[in-house]
Amino acid sequence: MSSSSTTKPSPKLPLKIRLMIAAHSFSVDAFSRSDSTAVNRPLIKLFDPRASPSRKPDNGVVSSDIMVDNARNLWFRQYTNNGSQVGGLPIPVIVYFHGGGFAYMAANSIAYDDLCKRLVREIPAVVVSVNYRLSPEHRYPSQYEDGFDVLKFIDNPDFKGFPPSVNTNSNRIQLFVAGDSAGGNLAHHVALKACQYQFSRLNLLGVIALQPFFGGEERTESEIRLVEAPLISVKRTDWMWKAFLPQDSNRDHQVVNVFGPNAVDISDLPFPPTLVFISGFDPLQDWQRKYVEGLNKSGKQVHKIEYPNTFHGFYAFPELSESSLLLADIKSFVQNQLQLANK
């Protein structure tokens, strides 16, 4: 599908969703220092309610929090259910990185707790939702280090937390890395490191990037046209990159503009198939298309799905029809990669 050509910053949305977006946007602007050096964590948490793990099944899904490193407060929330395998295929593990511009939200934010439960039920899969360190307190490369360390943690045979259905007929764990917005950026870079690492039991099958957060010094057409888009206006994305990147870096840094002037050549790396979701009211859409183009030019398999009438973060609202479509598209991608891996 092609993107929308409208100049309006967002589609027509129900009042409830508009109020939730307005509250989130207010908290980000009100409790973040304008120079990108600090976030008032106690106050912003008032607008980011958290969910406890579900030790009793919630529509079949149970969850628990597992500590990886106390010193960094690095932990993940693991979601499992008792759903049956599809076509005799193993249940995959999806390591999920939440969005929030590297500076906001958490693995136990209610919005992500709900999304991960939906993923577990619909795919089906075991989901590992990573609570990584946030900027500006912890700048690049802290988030990438945390993400990759979680992969090494679950790769360790001493970790016994997965159900038996994960490695049926094999000692290998079929892995996908996924994330939305900043988490989509994280998924790419963690996968880039993972495809160069020899795991003992993880088999990386794919990357799932929901509206991944990429950028550059250039102002793209969609950034100019949708400069005041909800949730992720250009002013906010500039703030996020400044809070995340090392001092004196600009947005053409290789982790931001991944196929830009300072890009790492991935053409000779075994980077896995990638699924990219793009929205017509997302100011980041042109950067996401550049990402798809870069993967293609590097000889990598990439699948692009566009929803022209959605905005950045739409998948957090299950009442929107495209939110269900997205889950169905993820399921199709995951099942296809599992089938290819088990031939």
C-alpha positions as YAML, in Angstrom:
chain: A
units: angstrom
residues:
- id: 1
  name: MET
  ca: [0.00, 0.00, 0.00]
- id: 2
  name: SER
  ca: [1.16, 3.54, -0.57]
- id: 3
  name: SER
  ca: [1.42, 6.21, 2.08]
- id: 4
  name: SER
  ca: [-1.19, 8.90, 2.53]
- id: 5
  name: SER
  ca: [-0.62, 12.22, 0.79]
- id: 6
  name: THR
  ca: [-2.68, 14.24, 3.25]
- id: 7
  name: THR
  ca: [-1.10, 17.14, 5.11]
- id: 8
  name: LYS
  ca: [-3.10, 16.54, 8.27]
- id: 9
  name: PRO
  ca: [-0.82, 15.32, 11.11]
- id: 10
  name: SER
  ca: [-3.03, 12.38, 12.11]
- id: 11
  name: PRO
  ca: [-6.08, 10.40, 11.00]
- id: 12
  name: LYS
  ca: [-9.49, 10.85, 12.60]
- id: 13
  name: LEU
  ca: [-9.32, 9.01, 15.93]
- id: 14
  name: PRO
  ca: [-11.77, 8.15, 18.73]
- id: 15
  name: LEU
  ca: [-11.84, 10.61, 21.62]
- id: 16
  name: LYS
  ca: [-10.36, 8.09, 24.07]
- id: 17
  name: ILE
  ca: [-7.29, 7.54, 21.91]
- id: 18
  name: ARG
  ca: [-6.83, 11.27, 21.31]
- id: 19
  name: LEU
  ca: [-6.94, 11.91, 25.06]
- id: 20
  name: MET
  ca: [-4.41, 9.14, 25.76]
- id: 21
  name: ILE
  ca: [-2.04, 10.50, 23.11]
- id: 22
  name: ALA
  ca: [-2.43, 14.03, 24.49]
- id: 23
  name: ALA
  ca: [-1.65, 12.87, 28.04]
- id: 24
  name: HIS
  ca: [1.46, 10.99, 26.92]
- id: 25
  name: SER
  ca: [2.68, 13.92, 24.82]
- id: 26
  name: PHE
  ca: [2.10, 16.34, 27.71]
- id: 27
  name: SER
  ca: [4.13, 14.19, 30.12]
- id: 28
  name: VAL
  ca: [7.05, 13.84, 27.71]
- id: 29
  name: ASP
  ca: [7.22, 17.58, 27.09]
- id: 30
  name: ALA
  ca: [6.54, 18.68, 30.68]
- id: 31
  name: PHE
  ca: [8.96, 16.38, 32.48]
- id: 32
  name: SER
  ca: [11.94, 16.36, 30.11]
- id: 33
  name: ARG
  ca: [14.58, 19.09, 30.23]
- id: 34
  name: SER
  ca: [14.73, 21.03, 26.99]
- id: 35
  name: ASP
  ca: [18.50, 20.51, 26.68]
- id: 36
  name: SER
  ca: [18.06, 16.70, 26.58]
- id: 37
  name: THR
  ca: [20.03, 16.15, 29.79]
- id: 38
  name: ALA
  ca: [17.36, 14.89, 32.20]
- id: 39
  name: VAL
  ca: [13.91, 13.31, 32.60]
- id: 40
  name: ASN
  ca: [11.91, 13.65, 35.81]
- id: 41
  name: ARG
  ca: [11.32, 9.94, 36.33]
- id: 42
  name: PRO
  ca: [8.99, 10.09, 39.39]
- id: 43
  name: LEU
  ca: [6.62, 12.52, 37.67]
- id: 44
  name: ILE
  ca: [6.60, 10.92, 34.24]
- id: 45
  name: LYS
  ca: [5.75, 7.53, 35.80]
- id: 46
  name: LEU
  ca: [2.43, 9.05, 36.85]
- id: 47
  name: PHE
  ca: [1.52, 9.07, 33.14]
- id: 48
  name: ASP
  ca: [3.05, 5.64, 32.44]
- id: 49
  name: PRO
  ca: [1.19, 3.14, 34.65]
- id: 50
  name: ARG
  ca: [2.90, -0.20, 35.20]
- id: 51
  name: ALA
  ca: [1.53, -3.74, 35.27]
- id: 52
  name: SER
  ca: [2.52, -6.50, 37.65]
- id: 53
  name: PRO
  ca: [3.46, -9.91, 36.24]
- id: 54
  name: SER
  ca: [0.49, -12.26, 35.74]
- id: 55
  name: ARG
  ca: [1.24, -15.34, 37.78]
- id: 56
  name: LYS
  ca: [-2.37, -16.44, 37.28]
- id: 57
  name: PRO
  ca: [-3.31, -16.93, 33.62]
- id: 58
  name: ASP
  ca: [-4.69, -13.86, 31.87]
- id: 59
  name: ASN
  ca: [-6.63, -15.37, 28.96]
- id: 60
  name: GLY
  ca: [-4.11, -18.19, 29.02]
- id: 61
  name: VAL
  ca: [-0.97, -16.05, 29.39]
- id: 62
  name: VAL
  ca: [1.27, -16.07, 32.45]
- id: 63
  name: SER
  ca: [4.26, -13.80, 32.98]
- id: 64
  name: SER
  ca: [7.19, -13.46, 35.33]
- id: 65
  name: ASP
  ca: [10.11, -11.06, 35.75]
- id: 66
  name: ILE
  ca: [13.63, -12.47, 35.46]
- id: 67
  name: MET
  ca: [16.72, -10.53, 36.57]
- id: 68
  name: VAL
  ca: [19.77, -10.58, 34.31]
- id: 69
  name: ASP
  ca: [22.05, -8.08, 36.08]
- id: 70
  name: ASN
  ca: [21.18, -6.35, 39.35]
- id: 71
  name: ALA
  ca: [23.92, -3.77, 38.92]
- id: 72
  name: ARG
  ca: [22.24, -2.43, 35.76]
- id: 73
  name: ASN
  ca: [18.70, -3.31, 36.83]
- id: 74
  name: LEU
  ca: [18.61, -5.30, 33.61]
- id: 75
  name: TRP
  ca: [15.67, -7.70, 33.59]
- id: 76
  name: PHE
  ca: [13.02, -9.04, 31.29]
- id: 77
  name: ARG
  ca: [9.39, -10.05, 31.55]
- id: 78
  name: GLN
  ca: [8.73, -13.47, 30.07]
- id: 79
  name: TYR
  ca: [5.28, -14.32, 28.72]
- id: 80
  name: THR
  ca: [4.12, -17.87, 28.02]
- id: 81
  name: ASN
  ca: [0.86, -19.67, 27.46]
- id: 82
  name: ASN
  ca: [-0.33, -23.21, 27.05]
- id: 83
  name: GLY
  ca: [-1.24, -22.75, 23.40]
- id: 84
  name: SER
  ca: [-0.66, -25.60, 21.01]
- id: 85
  name: GLN
  ca: [2.02, -25.66, 18.34]
- id: 86
  name: VAL
  ca: [1.06, -24.79, 14.77]
- id: 87
  name: GLY
  ca: [1.67, -27.56, 12.25]
- id: 88
  name: GLY
  ca: [4.08, -29.35, 14.53]
- id: 89
  name: LEU
  ca: [6.48, -26.40, 14.47]
- id: 90
  name: PRO
  ca: [8.38, -25.38, 17.61]
- id: 91
  name: ILE
  ca: [7.11, -22.44, 19.62]
- id: 92
  name: PRO
  ca: [9.46, -19.53, 18.80]
- id: 93
  name: VAL
  ca: [10.96, -17.06, 21.24]
- id: 94
  name: ILE
  ca: [10.43, -13.38, 20.41]
- id: 95
  name: VAL
  ca: [12.79, -11.02, 22.22]
- id: 96
  name: TYR
  ca: [10.91, -7.71, 22.26]
- id: 97
  name: PHE
  ca: [12.30, -4.20, 22.79]
- id: 98
  name: HIS
  ca: [9.79, -1.54, 23.80]
- id: 99
  name: GLY
  ca: [9.64, 1.88, 22.20]
- id: 100
  name: GLY
  ca: [9.86, 5.29, 23.81]
- id: 101
  name: GLY
  ca: [12.72, 7.05, 22.04]
- id: 102
  name: PHE
  ca: [15.32, 5.22, 24.19]
- id: 103
  name: ALA
  ca: [14.26, 7.56, 27.03]
- id: 104
  name: TYR
  ca: [10.74, 6.56, 28.09]
- id: 105
  name: MET
  ca: [8.49, 3.58, 28.88]
- id: 106
  name: ALA
  ca: [9.47, 0.18, 30.29]
- id: 107
  name: ALA
  ca: [8.91, -3.53, 29.80]
- id: 108
  name: ASN
  ca: [6.18, -3.43, 32.44]
- id: 109
  name: SER
  ca: [4.38, -0.37, 31.05]
- id: 110
  name: ILE
  ca: [0.73, -1.37, 30.74]
- id: 111
  name: ALA
  ca: [0.70, -0.66, 26.99]
- id: 112
  name: TYR
  ca: [3.60, -3.07, 26.40]
- id: 113
  name: ASP
  ca: [2.36, -5.65, 28.86]
- id: 114
  name: ASP
  ca: [-0.91, -5.79, 26.90]
- id: 115
  name: LEU
  ca: [0.85, -5.88, 23.51]
- id: 116
  name: CYS
  ca: [3.16, -8.72, 24.54]
- id: 117
  name: LYS
  ca: [0.23, -10.77, 25.83]
- id: 118
  name: ARG
  ca: [-1.50, -10.32, 22.49]
- id: 119
  name: LEU
  ca: [1.64, -11.47, 20.67]
- id: 120
  name: VAL
  ca: [1.86, -14.59, 22.81]
- id: 121
  name: ARG
  ca: [-1.74, -15.54, 22.13]
- id: 122
  name: GLU
  ca: [-1.81, -14.75, 18.42]
- id: 123
  name: ILE
  ca: [1.49, -16.08, 17.10]
- id: 124
  name: PRO
  ca: [1.78, -18.28, 19.38]
- id: 125
  name: ALA
  ca: [5.18, -17.59, 20.94]
- id: 126
  name: VAL
  ca: [7.14, -17.10, 24.12]
- id: 127
  name: VAL
  ca: [7.87, -13.38, 24.45]
- id: 128
  name: VAL
  ca: [10.86, -11.97, 26.32]
- id: 129
  name: SER
  ca: [10.28, -8.23, 26.86]
- id: 130
  name: VAL
  ca: [13.53, -6.47, 27.78]
- id: 131
  name: ASN
  ca: [13.74, -3.70, 30.35]
- id: 132
  name: TYR
  ca: [16.86, -1.94, 29.10]
- id: 133
  name: ARG
  ca: [18.52, 1.18, 30.50]
- id: 134
  name: LEU
  ca: [17.18, 4.57, 29.39]
- id: 135
  name: SER
  ca: [18.75, 7.78, 28.13]
- id: 136
  name: PRO
  ca: [19.83, 10.42, 28.93]
- id: 137
  name: GLU
  ca: [21.10, 8.77, 32.12]
- id: 138
  name: HIS
  ca: [22.53, 5.95, 29.99]
- id: 139
  name: ARG
  ca: [23.51, 6.90, 26.47]
- id: 140
  name: TYR
  ca: [24.52, 4.78, 23.49]
- id: 141
  name: PRO
  ca: [25.67, 2.00, 23.50]
- id: 142
  name: SER
  ca: [24.03, 1.03, 26.83]
- id: 143
  name: GLN
  ca: [20.73, -0.05, 25.29]
- id: 144
  name: TYR
  ca: [22.39, -2.25, 22.64]
- id: 145
  name: GLU
  ca: [24.63, -3.85, 25.26]
- id: 146
  name: ASP
  ca: [21.61, -4.63, 27.43]
- id: 147
  name: GLY
  ca: [19.70, -6.14, 24.51]
- id: 148
  name: PHE
  ca: [22.56, -8.38, 23.41]
- id: 149
  name: ASP
  ca: [23.31, -9.46, 26.98]
- id: 150
  name: VAL
  ca: [19.74, -10.72, 27.29]
- id: 151
  name: LEU
  ca: [20.31, -12.88, 24.20]
- id: 152
  name: LYS
  ca: [23.44, -14.35, 25.77]
- id: 153
  name: PHE
  ca: [21.55, -14.91, 29.02]
- id: 154
  name: ILE
  ca: [18.76, -16.95, 27.42]
- id: 155
  name: ASP
  ca: [21.29, -18.75, 25.21]
- id: 156
  name: ASN
  ca: [23.04, -20.14, 28.27]
- id: 157
  name: PRO
  ca: [21.97, -23.79, 28.76]
- id: 158
  name: ASP
  ca: [21.79, -23.08, 32.49]
- id: 159
  name: PHE
  ca: [18.73, -20.92, 31.81]
- id: 160
  name: LYS
  ca: [15.80, -23.34, 32.18]
- id: 161
  name: GLY
  ca: [12.95, -20.86, 31.98]
- id: 162
  name: PHE
  ca: [11.44, -21.84, 28.63]
- id: 163
  name: PRO
  ca: [8.68, -24.44, 28.22]
- id: 164
  name: PRO
  ca: [9.58, -27.73, 26.48]
- id: 165
  name: SER
  ca: [7.64, -26.71, 23.34]
- id: 166
  name: VAL
  ca: [10.34, -24.13, 22.55]
- id: 167
  name: ASN
  ca: [12.89, -26.71, 21.44]
- id: 168
  name: THR
  ca: [10.74, -29.62, 20.28]
- id: 169
  name: ASN
  ca: [12.64, -32.00, 17.96]
- id: 170
  name: SER
  ca: [15.82, -29.99, 18.37]
- id: 171
  name: ASN
  ca: [18.16, -28.45, 20.90]
- id: 172
  name: ARG
  ca: [17.92, -25.17, 19.01]
- id: 173
  name: ILE
  ca: [15.67, -22.27, 20.07]
- id: 174
  name: GLN
  ca: [14.06, -20.50, 17.13]
- id: 175
  name: LEU
  ca: [14.54, -16.80, 17.81]
- id: 176
  name: PHE
  ca: [13.09, -13.56, 16.48]
- id: 177
  name: VAL
  ca: [14.12, -10.10, 17.67]
- id: 178
  name: ALA
  ca: [11.40, -7.48, 17.52]
- id: 179
  name: GLY
  ca: [10.57, -4.01, 18.68]
- id: 180
  name: ASP
  ca: [8.66, -0.85, 17.93]
- id: 181
  name: SER
  ca: [10.03, 2.65, 17.31]
- id: 182
  name: ALA
  ca: [13.29, 2.88, 19.29]
- id: 183
  name: GLY
  ca: [12.81, -0.81, 20.00]
- id: 184
  name: GLY
  ca: [12.78, -1.45, 16.24]
- id: 185
  name: ASN
  ca: [16.13, 0.33, 16.00]
- id: 186
  name: LEU
  ca: [17.36, -1.83, 18.87]
- id: 187
  name: ALA
  ca: [16.11, -4.98, 17.17]
- id: 188
  name: HIS
  ca: [18.14, -4.15, 14.05]
- id: 189
  name: HIS
  ca: [21.36, -3.45, 15.91]
- id: 190
  name: VAL
  ca: [21.05, -6.39, 18.29]
- id: 191
  name: ALA
  ca: [20.38, -8.65, 15.30]
- id: 192
  name: LEU
  ca: [23.42, -7.17, 13.55]
- id: 193
  name: LYS
  ca: [25.60, -8.20, 16.49]
- id: 194
  name: ALA
  ca: [23.83, -11.54, 16.90]
- id: 195
  name: CYS
  ca: [24.38, -12.63, 13.31]
- id: 196
  name: GLN
  ca: [28.14, -12.34, 13.94]
- id: 197
  name: TYR
  ca: [28.07, -14.31, 17.20]
- id: 198
  name: GLN
  ca: [28.21, -18.07, 17.74]
- id: 199
  name: PHE
  ca: [25.31, -18.99, 20.02]
- id: 200
  name: SER
  ca: [25.09, -22.37, 21.67]
- id: 201
  name: ARG
  ca: [21.35, -22.86, 21.13]
- id: 202
  name: LEU
  ca: [19.75, -19.71, 19.67]
- id: 203
  name: ASN
  ca: [18.90, -19.75, 15.96]
- id: 204
  name: LEU
  ca: [18.10, -16.22, 14.74]
- id: 205
  name: LEU
  ca: [15.34, -16.46, 12.13]
- id: 206
  name: GLY
  ca: [14.13, -12.91, 11.69]
- id: 207
  name: VAL
  ca: [13.77, -9.28, 12.70]
- id: 208
  name: ILE
  ca: [10.36, -7.66, 13.22]
- id: 209
  name: ALA
  ca: [10.53, -3.85, 13.16]
- id: 210
  name: LEU
  ca: [7.36, -1.92, 13.95]
- id: 211
  name: GLN
  ca: [7.82, 1.65, 12.72]
- id: 212
  name: PRO
  ca: [11.56, 1.57, 13.55]
- id: 213
  name: PHE
  ca: [13.19, 4.77, 14.80]
- id: 214
  name: PHE
  ca: [15.85, 5.81, 12.29]
- id: 215
  name: GLY
  ca: [16.88, 9.26, 11.13]
- id: 216
  name: GLY
  ca: [19.58, 11.54, 9.80]
- id: 217
  name: GLU
  ca: [20.65, 15.14, 9.45]
- id: 218
  name: GLU
  ca: [18.52, 15.53, 6.32]
- id: 219
  name: ARG
  ca: [14.89, 16.54, 6.77]
- id: 220
  name: THR
  ca: [12.78, 14.16, 4.74]
- id: 221
  name: GLU
  ca: [9.52, 15.00, 2.99]
- id: 222
  name: SER
  ca: [7.46, 13.11, 5.57]
- id: 223
  name: GLU
  ca: [9.20, 14.87, 8.49]
- id: 224
  name: ILE
  ca: [8.41, 18.25, 6.93]
- id: 225
  name: ARG
  ca: [4.83, 17.33, 6.02]
- id: 226
  name: LEU
  ca: [4.06, 15.72, 9.40]
- id: 227
  name: VAL
  ca: [6.18, 18.00, 11.57]
- id: 228
  name: GLU
  ca: [3.47, 18.19, 14.27]
- id: 229
  name: ALA
  ca: [2.42, 14.53, 14.22]
- id: 230
  name: PRO
  ca: [1.12, 13.06, 17.50]
- id: 231
  name: LEU
  ca: [3.53, 11.28, 19.86]
- id: 232
  name: ILE
  ca: [6.62, 11.67, 17.71]
- id: 233
  name: SER
  ca: [6.88, 15.19, 16.35]
- id: 234
  name: VAL
  ca: [10.17, 16.29, 14.78]
- id: 235
  name: LYS
  ca: [10.92, 18.41, 17.86]
- id: 236
  name: ARG
  ca: [10.60, 15.33, 20.08]
- id: 237
  name: THR
  ca: [12.68, 13.07, 17.83]
- id: 238
  name: ASP
  ca: [15.46, 15.67, 17.78]
- id: 239
  name: TRP
  ca: [15.36, 15.73, 21.58]
- id: 240
  name: MET
  ca: [15.50, 11.91, 21.74]
- id: 241
  name: TRP
  ca: [18.52, 11.60, 19.45]
- id: 242
  name: LYS
  ca: [20.37, 14.32, 21.38]
- id: 243
  name: ALA
  ca: [19.63, 12.53, 24.68]
- id: 244
  name: PHE
  ca: [20.72, 9.16, 23.27]
- id: 245
  name: LEU
  ca: [23.84, 9.81, 21.19]
- id: 246
  name: PRO
  ca: [27.35, 10.44, 22.51]
- id: 247
  name: GLN
  ca: [28.24, 14.08, 23.02]
- id: 248
  name: ASP
  ca: [29.21, 15.92, 19.82]
- id: 249
  name: SER
  ca: [27.57, 13.29, 17.59]
- id: 250
  name: ASN
  ca: [24.93, 14.17, 15.01]
- id: 251
  name: ARG
  ca: [22.02, 12.31, 13.46]
- id: 252
  name: ASP
  ca: [24.21, 10.82, 10.72]
- id: 253
  name: HIS
  ca: [25.74, 8.56, 13.36]
- id: 254
  name: GLN
  ca: [25.77, 4.97, 12.06]
- id: 255
  name: VAL
  ca: [23.16, 3.78, 14.58]
- id: 256
  name: VAL
  ca: [20.72, 6.50, 13.52]
- id: 257
  name: ASN
  ca: [21.24, 6.75, 9.77]
- id: 258
  name: VAL
  ca: [21.96, 3.06, 9.29]
- id: 259
  name: PHE
  ca: [22.44, 3.26, 5.53]
- id: 260
  name: GLY
  ca: [23.80, 6.81, 5.50]
- id: 261
  name: PRO
  ca: [27.27, 8.30, 5.05]
- id: 262
  name: ASN
  ca: [28.75, 6.51, 8.08]
- id: 263
  name: ALA
  ca: [26.94, 3.21, 7.58]
- id: 264
  name: VAL
  ca: [28.35, -0.22, 8.36]
- id: 265
  name: ASP
  ca: [28.42, -2.48, 5.30]
- id: 266
  name: ILE
  ca: [26.27, -5.52, 6.09]
- id: 267
  name: SER
  ca: [26.30, -7.07, 2.62]
- id: 268
  name: ASP
  ca: [28.60, -9.92, 3.67]
- id: 269
  name: LEU
  ca: [26.86, -10.60, 6.97]
- id: 270
  name: PRO
  ca: [24.17, -13.31, 7.46]
- id: 271
  name: PHE
  ca: [21.57, -10.74, 8.49]
- id: 272
  name: PRO
  ca: [18.18, -12.48, 8.82]
- id: 273
  name: PRO
  ca: [14.93, -11.76, 6.94]
- id: 274
  name: THR
  ca: [13.26, -8.58, 8.20]
- id: 275
  name: LEU
  ca: [9.63, -7.49, 8.44]
- id: 276
  name: VAL
  ca: [9.09, -3.71, 8.51]
- id: 277
  name: PHE
  ca: [5.81, -1.92, 9.30]
- id: 278
  name: ILE
  ca: [5.28, 1.65, 8.05]
- id: 279
  name: SER
  ca: [2.40, 4.06, 8.71]
- id: 280
  name: GLY
  ca: [1.09, 6.84, 6.50]
- id: 281
  name: PHE
  ca: [0.86, 9.36, 9.36]
- id: 282
  name: ASP
  ca: [4.30, 8.60, 10.80]
- id: 283
  name: PRO
  ca: [6.90, 11.33, 10.19]
- id: 284
  name: LEU
  ca: [9.57, 8.60, 10.31]
- id: 285
  name: GLN
  ca: [8.14, 6.77, 7.29]
- id: 286
  name: ASP
  ca: [10.69, 8.05, 4.78]
- id: 287
  name: TRP
  ca: [13.56, 6.86, 6.99]
- id: 288
  name: GLN
  ca: [11.86, 3.51, 7.31]
- id: 289
  name: ARG
  ca: [11.63, 3.23, 3.53]
- id: 290
  name: LYS
  ca: [15.32, 4.12, 3.28]
- id: 291
  name: TYR
  ca: [15.94, 1.26, 5.72]
- id: 292
  name: VAL
  ca: [14.01, -1.16, 3.52]
- id: 293
  name: GLU
  ca: [15.89, 0.10, 0.46]
- id: 294
  name: GLY
  ca: [19.22, -0.29, 2.26]
- id: 295
  name: LEU
  ca: [18.47, -3.87, 3.23]
- id: 296
  name: ASN
  ca: [17.47, -4.63, -0.36]
- id: 297
  name: LYS
  ca: [20.64, -3.08, -1.77]
- id: 298
  name: SER
  ca: [22.68, -5.10, 0.74]
- id: 299
  name: GLY
  ca: [21.13, -8.28, -0.63]
- id: 300
  name: LYS
  ca: [19.00, -8.99, 2.42]
- id: 301
  name: GLN
  ca: [15.46, -10.33, 2.43]
- id: 302
  name: VAL
  ca: [13.01, -7.69, 3.59]
- id: 303
  name: HIS
  ca: [9.22, -7.54, 3.69]
- id: 304
  name: LYS
  ca: [7.50, -4.14, 3.86]
- id: 305
  name: ILE
  ca: [3.91, -3.66, 5.02]
- id: 306
  name: GLU
  ca: [2.32, -0.21, 4.94]
- id: 307
  name: TYR
  ca: [-0.88, 0.93, 6.65]
- id: 308
  name: PRO
  ca: [-1.68, 4.34, 5.12]
- id: 309
  name: ASN
  ca: [-4.25, 5.46, 7.69]
- id: 310
  name: THR
  ca: [-2.32, 4.74, 10.89]
- id: 311
  name: PHE
  ca: [-0.07, 6.82, 13.13]
- id: 312
  name: HIS
  ca: [3.07, 6.14, 15.14]
- id: 313
  name: GLY
  ca: [2.18, 3.72, 17.95]
- id: 314
  name: PHE
  ca: [-1.22, 2.62, 16.60]
- id: 315
  name: TYR
  ca: [-0.57, -1.03, 17.56]
- id: 316
  name: ALA
  ca: [-0.95, -0.12, 21.24]
- id: 317
  name: PHE
  ca: [-4.68, 0.37, 20.68]
- id: 318
  name: PRO
  ca: [-6.41, -2.98, 20.09]
- id: 319
  name: GLU
  ca: [-9.67, -1.24, 19.21]
- id: 320
  name: LEU
  ca: [-8.08, -0.09, 15.93]
- id: 321
  name: SER
  ca: [-8.59, -2.64, 13.14]
- id: 322
  name: GLU
  ca: [-5.02, -2.25, 11.86]
- id: 323
  name: SER
  ca: [-3.71, -3.35, 15.25]
- id: 324
  name: SER
  ca: [-5.23, -6.80, 14.64]
- id: 325
  name: LEU
  ca: [-4.00, -6.80, 11.05]
- id: 326
  name: LEU
  ca: [-0.48, -6.17, 12.31]
- id: 327
  name: LEU
  ca: [-0.62, -9.20, 14.62]
- id: 328
  name: ALA
  ca: [-1.87, -11.36, 11.75]
- id: 329
  name: ASP
  ca: [0.97, -10.12, 9.52]
- id: 330
  name: ILE
  ca: [3.54, -10.86, 12.24]
- id: 331
  name: LYS
  ca: [2.08, -14.34, 12.69]
- id: 332
  name: SER
  ca: [2.32, -15.03, 8.95]
- id: 333
  name: PHE
  ca: [5.97, -13.89, 8.83]
- id: 334
  name: VAL
  ca: [6.94, -15.93, 11.89]
- id: 335
  name: GLN
  ca: [5.19, -19.08, 10.66]
- id: 336
  name: ASN
  ca: [6.78, -18.77, 7.22]
- id: 337
  name: GLN
  ca: [10.28, -18.44, 8.69]
- id: 338
  name: LEU
  ca: [9.67, -21.38, 11.03]
- id: 339
  name: GLN
  ca: [8.54, -23.54, 8.13]
- id: 340
  name: LEU
  ca: [11.62, -22.66, 6.09]
- id: 341
  name: ALA
  ca: [13.91, -23.39, 9.06]
- id: 342
  name: ASN
  ca: [12.29, -26.78, 9.69]
- id: 343
  name: LYS
  ca: [12.35, -28.12, 6.14]
...
